[in-house]
Structures are given as C-alpha cells and as structure tokens.
Short mmCIF file of C-alpha atoms and ligand atoms in Angstrom, two decimals:
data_model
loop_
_atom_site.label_atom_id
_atom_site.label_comp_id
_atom_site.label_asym_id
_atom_site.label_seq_id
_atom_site.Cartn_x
_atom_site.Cartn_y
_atom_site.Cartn_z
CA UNK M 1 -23.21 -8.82 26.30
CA UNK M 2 -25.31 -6.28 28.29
CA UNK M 3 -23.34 -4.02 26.41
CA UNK M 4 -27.02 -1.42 25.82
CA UNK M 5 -26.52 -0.07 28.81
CA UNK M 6 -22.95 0.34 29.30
CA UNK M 7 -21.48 3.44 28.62
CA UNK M 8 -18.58 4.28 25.79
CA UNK M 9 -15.08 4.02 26.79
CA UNK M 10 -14.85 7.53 24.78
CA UNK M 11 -17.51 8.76 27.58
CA UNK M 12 -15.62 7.29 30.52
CA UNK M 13 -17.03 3.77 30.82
CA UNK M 14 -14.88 0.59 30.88
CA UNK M 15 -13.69 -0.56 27.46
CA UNK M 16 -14.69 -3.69 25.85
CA UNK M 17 -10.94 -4.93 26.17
CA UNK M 18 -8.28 -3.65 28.32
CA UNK M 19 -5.61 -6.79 27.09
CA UNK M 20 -2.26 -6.20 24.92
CA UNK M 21 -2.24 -6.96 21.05
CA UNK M 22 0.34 -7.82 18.97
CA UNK M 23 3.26 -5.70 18.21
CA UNK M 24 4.67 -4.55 15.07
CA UNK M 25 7.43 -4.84 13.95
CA UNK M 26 8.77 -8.01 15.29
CA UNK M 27 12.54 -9.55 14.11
CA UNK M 28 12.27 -13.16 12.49
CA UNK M 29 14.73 -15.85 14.22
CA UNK M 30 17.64 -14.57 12.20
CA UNK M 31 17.24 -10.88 11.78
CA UNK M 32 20.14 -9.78 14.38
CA UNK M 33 22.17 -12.78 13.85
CA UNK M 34 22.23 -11.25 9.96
CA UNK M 35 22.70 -7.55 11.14
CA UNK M 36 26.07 -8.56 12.71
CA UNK M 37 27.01 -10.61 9.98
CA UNK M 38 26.42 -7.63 7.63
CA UNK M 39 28.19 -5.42 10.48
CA UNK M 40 30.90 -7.49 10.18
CA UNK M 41 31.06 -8.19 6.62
CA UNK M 42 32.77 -5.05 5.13
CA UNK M 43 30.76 -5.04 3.04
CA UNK M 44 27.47 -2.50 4.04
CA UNK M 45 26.50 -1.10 0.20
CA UNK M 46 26.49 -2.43 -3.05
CA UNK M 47 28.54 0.04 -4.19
CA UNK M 48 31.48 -1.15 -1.79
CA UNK M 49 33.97 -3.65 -3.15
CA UNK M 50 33.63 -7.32 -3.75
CA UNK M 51 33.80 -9.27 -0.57
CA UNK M 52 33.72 -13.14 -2.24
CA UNK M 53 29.74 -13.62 -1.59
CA UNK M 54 27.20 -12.13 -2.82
CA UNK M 55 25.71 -9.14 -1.23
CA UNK M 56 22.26 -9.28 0.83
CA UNK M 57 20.38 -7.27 -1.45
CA UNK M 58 21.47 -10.01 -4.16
CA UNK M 59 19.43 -12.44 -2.08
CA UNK M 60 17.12 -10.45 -1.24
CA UNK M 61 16.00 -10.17 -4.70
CA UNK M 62 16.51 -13.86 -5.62
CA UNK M 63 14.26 -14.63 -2.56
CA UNK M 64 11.61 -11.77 -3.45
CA UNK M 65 11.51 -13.27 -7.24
CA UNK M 66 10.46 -16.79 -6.38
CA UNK M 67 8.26 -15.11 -3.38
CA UNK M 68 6.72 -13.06 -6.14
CA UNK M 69 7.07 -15.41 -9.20
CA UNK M 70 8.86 -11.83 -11.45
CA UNK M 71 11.96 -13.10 -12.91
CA UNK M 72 14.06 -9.35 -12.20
CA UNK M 73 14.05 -7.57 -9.07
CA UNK M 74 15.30 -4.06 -7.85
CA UNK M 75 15.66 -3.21 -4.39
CA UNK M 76 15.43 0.36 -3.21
CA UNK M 77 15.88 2.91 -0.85
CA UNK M 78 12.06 2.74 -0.20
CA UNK M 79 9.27 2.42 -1.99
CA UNK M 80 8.56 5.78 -3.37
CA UNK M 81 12.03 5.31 -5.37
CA UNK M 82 10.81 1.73 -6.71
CA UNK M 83 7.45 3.65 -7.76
CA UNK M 84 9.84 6.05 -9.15
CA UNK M 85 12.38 3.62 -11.18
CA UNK M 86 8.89 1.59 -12.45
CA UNK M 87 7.38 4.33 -13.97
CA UNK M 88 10.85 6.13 -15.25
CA UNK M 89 11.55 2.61 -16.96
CA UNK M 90 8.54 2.32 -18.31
CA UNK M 91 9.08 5.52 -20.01
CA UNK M 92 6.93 7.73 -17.81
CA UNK M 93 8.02 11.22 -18.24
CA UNK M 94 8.17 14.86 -18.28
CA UNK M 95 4.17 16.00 -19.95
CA UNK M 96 2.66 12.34 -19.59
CA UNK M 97 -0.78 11.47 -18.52
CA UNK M 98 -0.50 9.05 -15.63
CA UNK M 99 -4.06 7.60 -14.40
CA UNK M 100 -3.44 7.53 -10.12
CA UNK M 101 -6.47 6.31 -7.71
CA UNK M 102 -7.83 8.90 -5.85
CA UNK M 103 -7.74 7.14 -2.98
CA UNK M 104 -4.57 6.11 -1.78
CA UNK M 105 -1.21 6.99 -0.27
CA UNK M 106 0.24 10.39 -1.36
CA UNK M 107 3.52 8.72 -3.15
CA UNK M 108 1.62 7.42 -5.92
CA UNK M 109 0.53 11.05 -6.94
CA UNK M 110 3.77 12.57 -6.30
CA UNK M 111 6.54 10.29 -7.54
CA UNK M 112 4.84 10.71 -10.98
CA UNK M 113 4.92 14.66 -10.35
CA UNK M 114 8.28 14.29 -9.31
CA UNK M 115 9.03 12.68 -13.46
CA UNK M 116 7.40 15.58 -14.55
CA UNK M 117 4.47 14.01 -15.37
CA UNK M 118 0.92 14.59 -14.84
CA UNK M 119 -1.28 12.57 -12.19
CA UNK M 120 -4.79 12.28 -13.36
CA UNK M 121 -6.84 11.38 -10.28
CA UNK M 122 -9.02 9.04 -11.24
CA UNK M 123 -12.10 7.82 -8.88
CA UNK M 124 -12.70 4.44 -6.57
CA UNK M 125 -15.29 2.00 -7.32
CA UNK M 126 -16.79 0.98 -3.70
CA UNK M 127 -16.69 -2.17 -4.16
CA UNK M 128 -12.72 -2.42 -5.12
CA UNK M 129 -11.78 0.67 -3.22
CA UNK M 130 -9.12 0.26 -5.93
CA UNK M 131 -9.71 2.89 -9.48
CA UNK M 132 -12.52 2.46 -11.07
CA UNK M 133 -12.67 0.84 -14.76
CA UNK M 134 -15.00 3.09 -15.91
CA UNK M 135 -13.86 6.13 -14.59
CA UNK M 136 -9.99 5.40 -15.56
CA UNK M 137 -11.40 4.25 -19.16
CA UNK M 138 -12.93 7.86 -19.16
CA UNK M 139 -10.05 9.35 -18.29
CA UNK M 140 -7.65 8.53 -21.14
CA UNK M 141 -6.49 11.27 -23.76
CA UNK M 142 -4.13 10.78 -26.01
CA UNK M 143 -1.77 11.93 -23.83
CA UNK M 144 -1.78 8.82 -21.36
CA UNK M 145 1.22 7.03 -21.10
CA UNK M 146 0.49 4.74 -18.02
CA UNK M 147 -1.74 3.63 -15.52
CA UNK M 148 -0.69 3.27 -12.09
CA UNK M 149 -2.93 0.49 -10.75
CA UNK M 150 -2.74 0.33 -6.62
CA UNK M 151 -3.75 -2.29 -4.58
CA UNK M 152 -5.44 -0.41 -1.46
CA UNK M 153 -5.69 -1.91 1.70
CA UNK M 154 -7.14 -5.19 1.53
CA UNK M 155 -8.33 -5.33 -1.79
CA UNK M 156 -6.91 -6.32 -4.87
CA UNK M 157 -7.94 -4.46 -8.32
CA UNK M 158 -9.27 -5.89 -11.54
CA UNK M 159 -5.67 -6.78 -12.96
CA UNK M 160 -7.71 -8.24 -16.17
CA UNK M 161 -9.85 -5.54 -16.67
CA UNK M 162 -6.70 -2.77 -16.25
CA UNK M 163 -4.81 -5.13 -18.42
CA UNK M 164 -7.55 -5.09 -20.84
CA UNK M 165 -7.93 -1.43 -20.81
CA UNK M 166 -4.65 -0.87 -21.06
CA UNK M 167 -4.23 -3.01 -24.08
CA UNK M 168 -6.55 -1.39 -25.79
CA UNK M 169 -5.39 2.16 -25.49
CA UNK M 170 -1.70 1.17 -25.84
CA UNK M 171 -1.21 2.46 -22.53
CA UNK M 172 1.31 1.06 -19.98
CA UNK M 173 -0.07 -1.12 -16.57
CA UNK M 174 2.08 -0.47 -13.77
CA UNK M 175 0.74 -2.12 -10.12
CA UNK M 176 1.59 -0.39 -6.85
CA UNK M 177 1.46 -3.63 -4.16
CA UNK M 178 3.00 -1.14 -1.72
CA UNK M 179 -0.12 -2.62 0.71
CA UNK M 180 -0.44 -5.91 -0.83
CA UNK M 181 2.11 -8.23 -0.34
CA UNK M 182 1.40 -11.85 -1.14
CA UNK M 183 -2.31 -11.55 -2.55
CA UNK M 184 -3.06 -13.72 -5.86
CA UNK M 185 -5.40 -13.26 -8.91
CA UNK M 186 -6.48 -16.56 -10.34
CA UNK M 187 -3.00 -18.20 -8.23
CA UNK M 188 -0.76 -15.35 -9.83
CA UNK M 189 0.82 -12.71 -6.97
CA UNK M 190 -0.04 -9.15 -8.02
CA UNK M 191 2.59 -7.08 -9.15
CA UNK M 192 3.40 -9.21 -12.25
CA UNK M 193 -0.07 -8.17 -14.22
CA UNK M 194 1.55 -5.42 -15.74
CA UNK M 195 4.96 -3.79 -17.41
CA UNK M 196 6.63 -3.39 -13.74
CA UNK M 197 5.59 -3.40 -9.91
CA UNK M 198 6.78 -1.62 -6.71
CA UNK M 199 6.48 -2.86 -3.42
CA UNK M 200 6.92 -0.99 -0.01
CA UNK M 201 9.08 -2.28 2.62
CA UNK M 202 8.14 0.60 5.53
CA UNK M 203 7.67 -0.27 9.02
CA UNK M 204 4.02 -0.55 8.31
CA UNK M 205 3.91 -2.65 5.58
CA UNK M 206 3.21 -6.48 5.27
CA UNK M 207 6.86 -7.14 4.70
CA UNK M 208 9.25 -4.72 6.30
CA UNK M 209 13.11 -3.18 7.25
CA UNK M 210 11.89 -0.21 7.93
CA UNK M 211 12.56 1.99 5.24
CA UNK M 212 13.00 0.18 1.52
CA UNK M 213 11.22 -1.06 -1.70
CA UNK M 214 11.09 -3.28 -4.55
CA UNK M 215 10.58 -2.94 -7.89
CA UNK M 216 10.05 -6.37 -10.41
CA UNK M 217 9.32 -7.30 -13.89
CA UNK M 218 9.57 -9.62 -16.25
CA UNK M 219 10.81 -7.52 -19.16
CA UNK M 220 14.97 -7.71 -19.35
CA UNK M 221 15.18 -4.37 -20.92
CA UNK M 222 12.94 -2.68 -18.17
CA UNK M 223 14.90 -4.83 -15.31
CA UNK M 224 18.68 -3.55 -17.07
CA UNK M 225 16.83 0.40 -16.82
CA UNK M 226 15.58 -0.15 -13.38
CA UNK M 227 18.84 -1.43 -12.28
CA UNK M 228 20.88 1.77 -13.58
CA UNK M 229 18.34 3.90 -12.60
CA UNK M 230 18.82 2.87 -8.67
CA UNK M 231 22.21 3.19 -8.72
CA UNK M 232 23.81 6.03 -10.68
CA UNK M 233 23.71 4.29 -14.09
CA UNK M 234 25.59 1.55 -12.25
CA UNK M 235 24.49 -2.45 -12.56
CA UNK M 236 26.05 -5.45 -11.42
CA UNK M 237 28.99 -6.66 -13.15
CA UNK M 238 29.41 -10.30 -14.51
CA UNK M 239 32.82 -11.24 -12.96
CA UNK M 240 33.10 -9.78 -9.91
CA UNK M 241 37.10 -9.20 -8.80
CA UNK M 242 37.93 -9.30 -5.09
CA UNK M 243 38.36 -6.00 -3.44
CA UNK M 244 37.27 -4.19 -6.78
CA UNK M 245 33.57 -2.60 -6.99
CA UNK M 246 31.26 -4.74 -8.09
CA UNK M 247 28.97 -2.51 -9.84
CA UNK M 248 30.15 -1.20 -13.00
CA UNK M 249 29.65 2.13 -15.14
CA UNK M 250 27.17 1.69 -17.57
CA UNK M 251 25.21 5.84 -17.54
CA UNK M 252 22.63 4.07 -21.05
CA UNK M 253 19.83 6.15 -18.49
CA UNK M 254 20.36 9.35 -16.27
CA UNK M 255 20.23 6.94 -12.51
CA UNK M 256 19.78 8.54 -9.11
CA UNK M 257 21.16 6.49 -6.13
CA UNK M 258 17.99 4.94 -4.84
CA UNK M 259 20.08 1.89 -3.22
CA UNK M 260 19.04 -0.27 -0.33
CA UNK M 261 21.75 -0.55 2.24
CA UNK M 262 23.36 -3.79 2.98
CA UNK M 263 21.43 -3.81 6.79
CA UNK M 264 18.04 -2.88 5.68
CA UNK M 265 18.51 -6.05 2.63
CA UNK M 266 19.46 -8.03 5.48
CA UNK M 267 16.39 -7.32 7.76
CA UNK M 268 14.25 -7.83 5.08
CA UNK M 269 15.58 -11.00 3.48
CA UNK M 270 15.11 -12.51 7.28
CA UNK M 271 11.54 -11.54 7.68
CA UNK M 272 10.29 -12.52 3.93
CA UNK M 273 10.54 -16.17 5.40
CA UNK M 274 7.54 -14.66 7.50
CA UNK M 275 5.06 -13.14 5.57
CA UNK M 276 3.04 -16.35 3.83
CA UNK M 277 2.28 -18.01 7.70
CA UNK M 278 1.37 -14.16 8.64
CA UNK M 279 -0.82 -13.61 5.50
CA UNK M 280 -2.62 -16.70 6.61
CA UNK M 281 -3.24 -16.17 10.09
CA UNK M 282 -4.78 -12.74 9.04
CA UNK M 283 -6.59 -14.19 6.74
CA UNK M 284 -8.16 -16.80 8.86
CA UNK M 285 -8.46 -13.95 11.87
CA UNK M 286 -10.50 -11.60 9.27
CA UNK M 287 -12.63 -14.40 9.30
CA UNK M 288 -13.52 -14.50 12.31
CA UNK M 289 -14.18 -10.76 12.83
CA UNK M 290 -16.66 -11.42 9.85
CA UNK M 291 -18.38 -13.98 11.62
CA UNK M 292 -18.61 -12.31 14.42
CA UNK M 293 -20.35 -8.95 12.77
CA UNK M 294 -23.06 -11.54 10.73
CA UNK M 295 -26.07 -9.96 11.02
CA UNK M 296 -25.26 -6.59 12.38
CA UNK M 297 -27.22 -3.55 10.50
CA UNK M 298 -25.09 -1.57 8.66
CA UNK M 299 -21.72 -2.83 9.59
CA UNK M 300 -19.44 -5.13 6.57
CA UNK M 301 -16.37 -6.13 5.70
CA UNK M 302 -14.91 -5.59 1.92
CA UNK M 303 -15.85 -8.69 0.08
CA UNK M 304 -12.98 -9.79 -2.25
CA UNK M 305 -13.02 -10.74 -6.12
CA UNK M 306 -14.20 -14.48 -6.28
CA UNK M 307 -11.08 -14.54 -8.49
CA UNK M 308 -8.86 -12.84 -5.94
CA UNK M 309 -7.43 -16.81 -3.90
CA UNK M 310 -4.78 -15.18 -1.78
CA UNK M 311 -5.90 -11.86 0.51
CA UNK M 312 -3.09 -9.68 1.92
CA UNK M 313 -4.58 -7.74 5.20
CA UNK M 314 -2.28 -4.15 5.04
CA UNK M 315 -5.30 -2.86 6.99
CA UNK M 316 -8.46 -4.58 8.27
CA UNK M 317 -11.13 -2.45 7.11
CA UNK M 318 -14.94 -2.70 8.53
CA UNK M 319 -17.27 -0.28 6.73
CA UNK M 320 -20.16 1.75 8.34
CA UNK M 321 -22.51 2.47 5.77
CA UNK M 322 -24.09 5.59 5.64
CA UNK M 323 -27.15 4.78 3.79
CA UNK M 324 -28.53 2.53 6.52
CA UNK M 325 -26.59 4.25 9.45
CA UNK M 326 -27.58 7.62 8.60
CA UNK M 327 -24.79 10.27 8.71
CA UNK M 328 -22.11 9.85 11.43
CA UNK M 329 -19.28 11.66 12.52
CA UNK M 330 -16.45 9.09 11.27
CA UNK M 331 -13.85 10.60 13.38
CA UNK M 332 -15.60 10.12 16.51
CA UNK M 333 -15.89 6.62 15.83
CA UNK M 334 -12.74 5.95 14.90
CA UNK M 335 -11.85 7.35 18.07
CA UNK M 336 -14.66 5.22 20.10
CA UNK M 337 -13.62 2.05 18.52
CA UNK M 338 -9.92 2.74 19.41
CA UNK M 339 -11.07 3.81 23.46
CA UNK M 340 -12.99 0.23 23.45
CA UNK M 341 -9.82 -1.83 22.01
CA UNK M 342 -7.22 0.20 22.90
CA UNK M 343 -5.40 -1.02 19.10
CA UNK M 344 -4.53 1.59 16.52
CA UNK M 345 -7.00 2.12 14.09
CA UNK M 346 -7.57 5.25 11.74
CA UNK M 347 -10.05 6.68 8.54
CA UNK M 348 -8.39 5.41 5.75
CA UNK M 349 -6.41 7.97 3.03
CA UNK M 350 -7.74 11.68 2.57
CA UNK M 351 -9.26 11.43 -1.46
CA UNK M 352 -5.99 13.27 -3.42
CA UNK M 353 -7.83 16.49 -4.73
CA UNK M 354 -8.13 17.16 -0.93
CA UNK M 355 -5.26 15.98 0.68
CA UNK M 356 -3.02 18.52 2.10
CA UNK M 357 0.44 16.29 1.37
CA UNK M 358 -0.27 16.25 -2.28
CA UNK M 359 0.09 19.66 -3.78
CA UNK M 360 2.57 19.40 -7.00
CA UNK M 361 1.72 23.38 -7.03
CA UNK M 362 4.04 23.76 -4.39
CA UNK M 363 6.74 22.14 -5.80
CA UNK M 364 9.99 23.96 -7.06
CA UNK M 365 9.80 21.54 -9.99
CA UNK M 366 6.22 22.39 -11.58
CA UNK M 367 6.84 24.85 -14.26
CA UNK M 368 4.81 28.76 -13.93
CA UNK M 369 3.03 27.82 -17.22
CA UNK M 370 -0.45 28.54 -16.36
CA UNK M 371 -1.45 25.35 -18.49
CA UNK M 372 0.59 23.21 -16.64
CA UNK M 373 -0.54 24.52 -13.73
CA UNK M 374 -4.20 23.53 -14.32
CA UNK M 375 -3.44 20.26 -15.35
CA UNK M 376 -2.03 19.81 -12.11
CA UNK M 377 -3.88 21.19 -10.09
CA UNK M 378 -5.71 18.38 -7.67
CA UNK M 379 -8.39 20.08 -7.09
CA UNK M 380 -9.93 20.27 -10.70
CA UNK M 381 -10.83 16.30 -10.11
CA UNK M 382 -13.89 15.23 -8.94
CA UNK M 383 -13.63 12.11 -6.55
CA UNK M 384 -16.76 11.62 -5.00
CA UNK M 385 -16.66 7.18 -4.75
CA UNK M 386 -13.20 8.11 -2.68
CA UNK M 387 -14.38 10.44 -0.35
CA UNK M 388 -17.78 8.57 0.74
CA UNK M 389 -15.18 5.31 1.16
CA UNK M 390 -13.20 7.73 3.39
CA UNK M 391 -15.70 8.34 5.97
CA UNK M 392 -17.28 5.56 5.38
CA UNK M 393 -14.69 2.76 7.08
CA UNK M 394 -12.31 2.27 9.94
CA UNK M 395 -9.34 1.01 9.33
CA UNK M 396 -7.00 -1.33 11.65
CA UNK M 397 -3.46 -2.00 11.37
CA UNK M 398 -2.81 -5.37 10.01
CA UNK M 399 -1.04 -6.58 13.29
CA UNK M 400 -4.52 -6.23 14.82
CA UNK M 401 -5.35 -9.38 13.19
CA UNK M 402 -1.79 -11.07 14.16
CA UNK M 403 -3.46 -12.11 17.54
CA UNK M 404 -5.88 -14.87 19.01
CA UNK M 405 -9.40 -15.46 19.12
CA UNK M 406 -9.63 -12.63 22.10
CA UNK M 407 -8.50 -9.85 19.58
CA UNK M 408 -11.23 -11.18 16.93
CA UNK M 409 -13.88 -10.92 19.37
CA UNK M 410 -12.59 -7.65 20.65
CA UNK M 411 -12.82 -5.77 17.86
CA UNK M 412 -16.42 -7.44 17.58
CA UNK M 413 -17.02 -6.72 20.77
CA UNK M 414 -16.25 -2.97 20.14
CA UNK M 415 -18.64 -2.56 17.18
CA UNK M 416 -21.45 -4.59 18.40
CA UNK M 417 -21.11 -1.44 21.88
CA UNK M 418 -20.74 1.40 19.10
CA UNK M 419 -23.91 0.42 17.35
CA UNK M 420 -25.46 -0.10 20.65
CA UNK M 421 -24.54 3.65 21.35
CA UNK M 422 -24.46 4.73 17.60
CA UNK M 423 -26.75 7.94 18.81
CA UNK M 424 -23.62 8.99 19.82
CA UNK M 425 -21.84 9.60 16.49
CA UNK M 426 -25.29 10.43 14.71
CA UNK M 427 -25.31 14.23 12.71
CA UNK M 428 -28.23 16.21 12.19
CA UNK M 429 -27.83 16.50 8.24
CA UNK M 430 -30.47 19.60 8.81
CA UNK M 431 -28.28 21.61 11.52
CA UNK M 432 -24.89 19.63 10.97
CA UNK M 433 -25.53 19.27 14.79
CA UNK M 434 -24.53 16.21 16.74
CA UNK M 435 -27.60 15.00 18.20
CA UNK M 436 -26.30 14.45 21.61
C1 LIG H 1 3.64 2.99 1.50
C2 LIG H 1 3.18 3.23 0.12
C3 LIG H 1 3.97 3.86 -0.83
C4 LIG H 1 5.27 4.52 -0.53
O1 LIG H 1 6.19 3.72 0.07
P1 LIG H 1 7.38 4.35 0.96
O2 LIG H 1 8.20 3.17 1.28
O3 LIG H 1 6.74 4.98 2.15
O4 LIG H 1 8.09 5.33 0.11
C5 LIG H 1 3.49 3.97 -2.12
N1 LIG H 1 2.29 3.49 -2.46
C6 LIG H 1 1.48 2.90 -1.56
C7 LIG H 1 0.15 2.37 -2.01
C8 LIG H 1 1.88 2.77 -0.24
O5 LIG H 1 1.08 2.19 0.64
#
C-alpha cells in the first residue's frame, strides 16, 4: 500500500474500505417461526396459566445450562436484574462492601448501589483489563461481602486467583460474563468459577433478544432465591394443572418481577444454537487482524491467559500504546479509524470514579448520612490502570469480526494508514496543543 502519501479519510481522502460489514443482530433459521408460535401459544409470560408444554424460558434455561455447564438457571428481564438477583442471593445487601472493576459497564456499579450496598472501585491490571488481584486484595475490609468479578471485552479474569482470594477472606465470587459468552478457563465456561453468574442478553451482546439476562449457579439454595427473587417470590410449581398458573406463592425472599417474556425466551433460545460457530469465526478472524498488525510499532492486540482455551470477542480491541506512540488524542483516532472502515468502533468504558452514568449520590435511595455519602462517593477512588486502558485502545463491535478476509485486512488496512499519518493525532504534552 502507498498508503504514506494518501491522505485520511477524516481529512477528506478516500477510505481504506468503502464495502458493507456484517450486521447485527441477525435472526437464526427459527427465530420468527418461534415468535408466532409463542404469538400463538397463549401463553406469552410465565406467570400466565399452564398451556400443556413447557414455557420458552423453561428451555431456554435447560439449553443455557448445558451451553454453560451450571446446573440452575434464571432468566431475566435483562441483565442488570440477573446482576441484581446474583448478588441479592448471594446475600449482598444494604452496608456491604462489594469489590466492582473500575473499568467496565455502569450496571455493575449501580445494581449493587441499587441493594444498598457499597461499590468499591477497584483498579484494572493492563494486561487483564479485568480487576486487578492486587489492588482488589488491597481493597478488602472487614466489611466485604463479595466480589463482583467482570469479564471485560475480550478478556477473561484470573477466575483462580479471585477464587483464591476470595477463599481466603471468606468473601463471596460472583462473575459478570455480561461480555463473555462462551469463553473457557482450563475447558470450564466462565460464569461457574464462583457462587453465581449473570449474563447479558442486549442487542449488543454475544448472545442476544434484545433486552434480557441470565443468572446460573450451581448452589440449589441460591438457584430456589434467585428464582423467587425474579418473580415476586413466585417459582415453578411441580405439577403443573392445565389452565391454572404455573408458578406458585412461595414470598421465603422479598422478589421483584424481573421476568423474561415468553417472546424475548423465544428469540433467544433460537439464536443460542448460534453463538459457538460465531465465537469461532471471531476467533479465527481476530487472528488474522493479528497477523496482519505483526510488526507494526506500537500497535497490539490483548494477549489472552495461556489458560484461557475458548476467547469470546464482545469487542475487538487493538491497543495504541502511549509509551512508544507518544501522547495521542484517542478520540480522534477512534474517529479516523471509523472514516477509513466505515464499521462502528468506540474508546472503550469511561473508568467509574469519572463516569457521568454512575453517580449513586444522585440517587433517591442513598441515605443523607454524610458517612455514607463518602463511602459512596466515586470519586474518592483512584483508578489510574483504567483510565490509561481507556485512551489507550479502540474498540470494535464484535460483528466486525463476523465477516471475511476483506474485513480482516480492512481494519489492518486502516491502522497500518493511521500510523502512516499518526502526526495527525500526536499532542504536544508541553502546550496540550495538537501538533498539526
Ligand atoms: C451489558 C452489561 C451489563 C448490563 O446488562 P443489561 O442487559 O444492559 O442490563 C452488565 N455488566 C456488563 C459487564 C455488561 O456488559
């Protein structure tokens, strides 16, 4: 590629690829043939009456359990309610110290605000992206109850280091997989490392019907709490009766209705039968793109644990380091490498204790105790691992690596003409000035 001389899409010169990507989301062979059938079920909540089958979000969760290897599942309403139910089961609750990543979507921080308890942002290490096991380990008081262990983007955390720590401080391990469905530790999927995991089913996600969530375990006595706790103290009964409800009154825990809808349990039952071939073409694509950046200055892909045998691909991150880059406005080449590829791509998550959708201050809830308050308050933690990783990568959407080889070498393509023009996106640290 001459690509030196040519000038930035962002400045007005021809991108490196002007082609369509994949889309997202797509319906599986079955998804609207399933819609009618729920349509024309009668049958369109678990809380309706007993129709002689069982209901999709039944199969849903038999499906999910094998897909996941956790014996119990819980669908929800999304997965901010199966964070929600997880930690509530767990016994997360009003006062209790809950260790949350720094760096990650805002629903970690605030579903354990929501309980009443208190999020203790803890910082990244750069290699995981995921908390750091020194930091969290520095963290604990003797008022932690849990740890909240997310795994962010494409990465999957030290499950037997958390569980370790964890042990060790009686603490409870709760995983987040919101952004990891499908990856493996050592052959095991995450989500069953610790007391409970929750799983996102939004539009964006690896596995989606557009607004829902999942909660498993392997612990009976969690799985009978999470159930009530989704569905107004209500679990399924033994002997369902025709054209009586099928749920019955049980109220041992104060529940919430957090249910999944018959439709959205019937989307995403059809499109679980496609998210091991799509984990695997990403896979295999993120290869590519790594080849195809060998030897570039500057420019890398996350590495994954040696122990880590299945990747999940929620976003395709490539990192721009700063120490052999020099200091670059990230923004602008987000916004470059999205002119050249015409994809979506985007910085990944603002750090927590500087995010302006996390502010449990705000929140009707938080009591005016001044103590409280403090503890609360985001901005008393000190994240400075999450907010070099922020500006520090660009992040795709995971259908960016659903494509062929022309979408690999696109997005190579693109970087190779950013670094080629990086004078572009260079700040003088002196002024704070762009240099041109
Ligand atoms: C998406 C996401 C959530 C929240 O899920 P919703 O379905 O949007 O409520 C929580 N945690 C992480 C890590 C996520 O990516």
């Amino acid at each position: 590629m001459s690509s030196a001389a040519s000038t930035l899409a962002l400045q007005g010169g021809r991108p490196v690829y002007e082609g369509k990507w994949p889309s997202w989301p797509n319906p599986a062979p079955d998804t609207v043939a399933l819609l009618q059938d729920v349509a024309l079920s009668g049958r369109w909540a678990i809380s309706g009456a007993y129709t002689g089958r069982d209901t999709y979000e039944k199969r849903l969760s038999e499906a999910f359990s094998r897909f996941a290897e956790a014996p119990f599942v819980v669908p929800t309403a999304n997965g901010t309610s199966a964070l929600t139910i997880a930690l509530e089961a767990a016994g997360v609750g009003f006062g209790a110290e809950v260790l949350v990543p720094g760096l990650t979507w805002v629903a970690c921080a605030s579903a354990a605000a929501a309980l009443g308890a208190r999020p203790v942002l803890v910082d990244i290490d750069p290699s995981t992206l995921a908390m750091s096991i020194e930091a969290a380990e520095a963290s604990i008081t003797s008022q932690t109850q849990a740890i909240l262990l997310v795994h962010p983007y494409c990465m999957v955390a030290d499950v037997e280091a958390f569980q370790d720590l964890a042990r060790r401080h009686g603490v409870i391990l709760i995983e987040d997989c919101s952004q990891a469905h499908g990856a493996a530790w050592r052959g095991k999927p995450v989500g069953t490392f610790g007391a409970a995991g929750a799983f996102s089913l939004q539009q964006t996600k690896l596995l989606t019907c557009g607004e829902g969530g999942l909660a498993i375990t392997s612990e009976p006595v969690i799985y009978d709490k999470m159930q009530q706790l989704r569905a107004d103290g209500r679990r399924y009964c033994a002997n369902a009766v025709l054209g009586q409800l099928e749920l019955e009154e049980v109220g041992s825990v104060q529940g919430r209705n957090f249910c999944l809808s018959e439709f959205q349990a019937a989307v995403a039952l059809s499109q679980l039968g496609l998210v091991e071939e799509q984990n695997r073409l990403r896979e295999a694509n993120a290869v590519k793109v790594q080849n195809g950046l060998r030897g570039l200055r500057g420019v890398s892909i996350p590495q994954a644990d040696p122990r880590v045998t299945r990747r999940s691909f929620y976003q395709f991150l490539i990192k721009f380091d700063r120490k052999v880059l020099g200091s670059y406005d990230a923004e602008k080449l987000v916004a470059a490498i999205a002119a050249e590829t015409g994809v979506f791509c985007e910085l990944i998550d603002t750090p927590l204790n500087a995010n302006r959708l996390y502010n449990p201050l705000l929140s009707v809830r938080t009591p005016l105790d001044t103590t409280i308050r403090q503890a609360l308050d985001p901005k008393r933690f000190e994240l400075p691992n999450a907010r070099l990783a922020q500006t520090s990568h660009v992040a795709f959407g995971h259908w960016a690596l659903l494509g062929d080889d022309c979408h690999c070498e696109a997005i190579v393509a693109a970087v190779r003409k950013i670094l080629d023009n990086f004078d572009v996106f260079l700040i003088d640290q002196t002024t704070g000035a762009r240099r041109l």
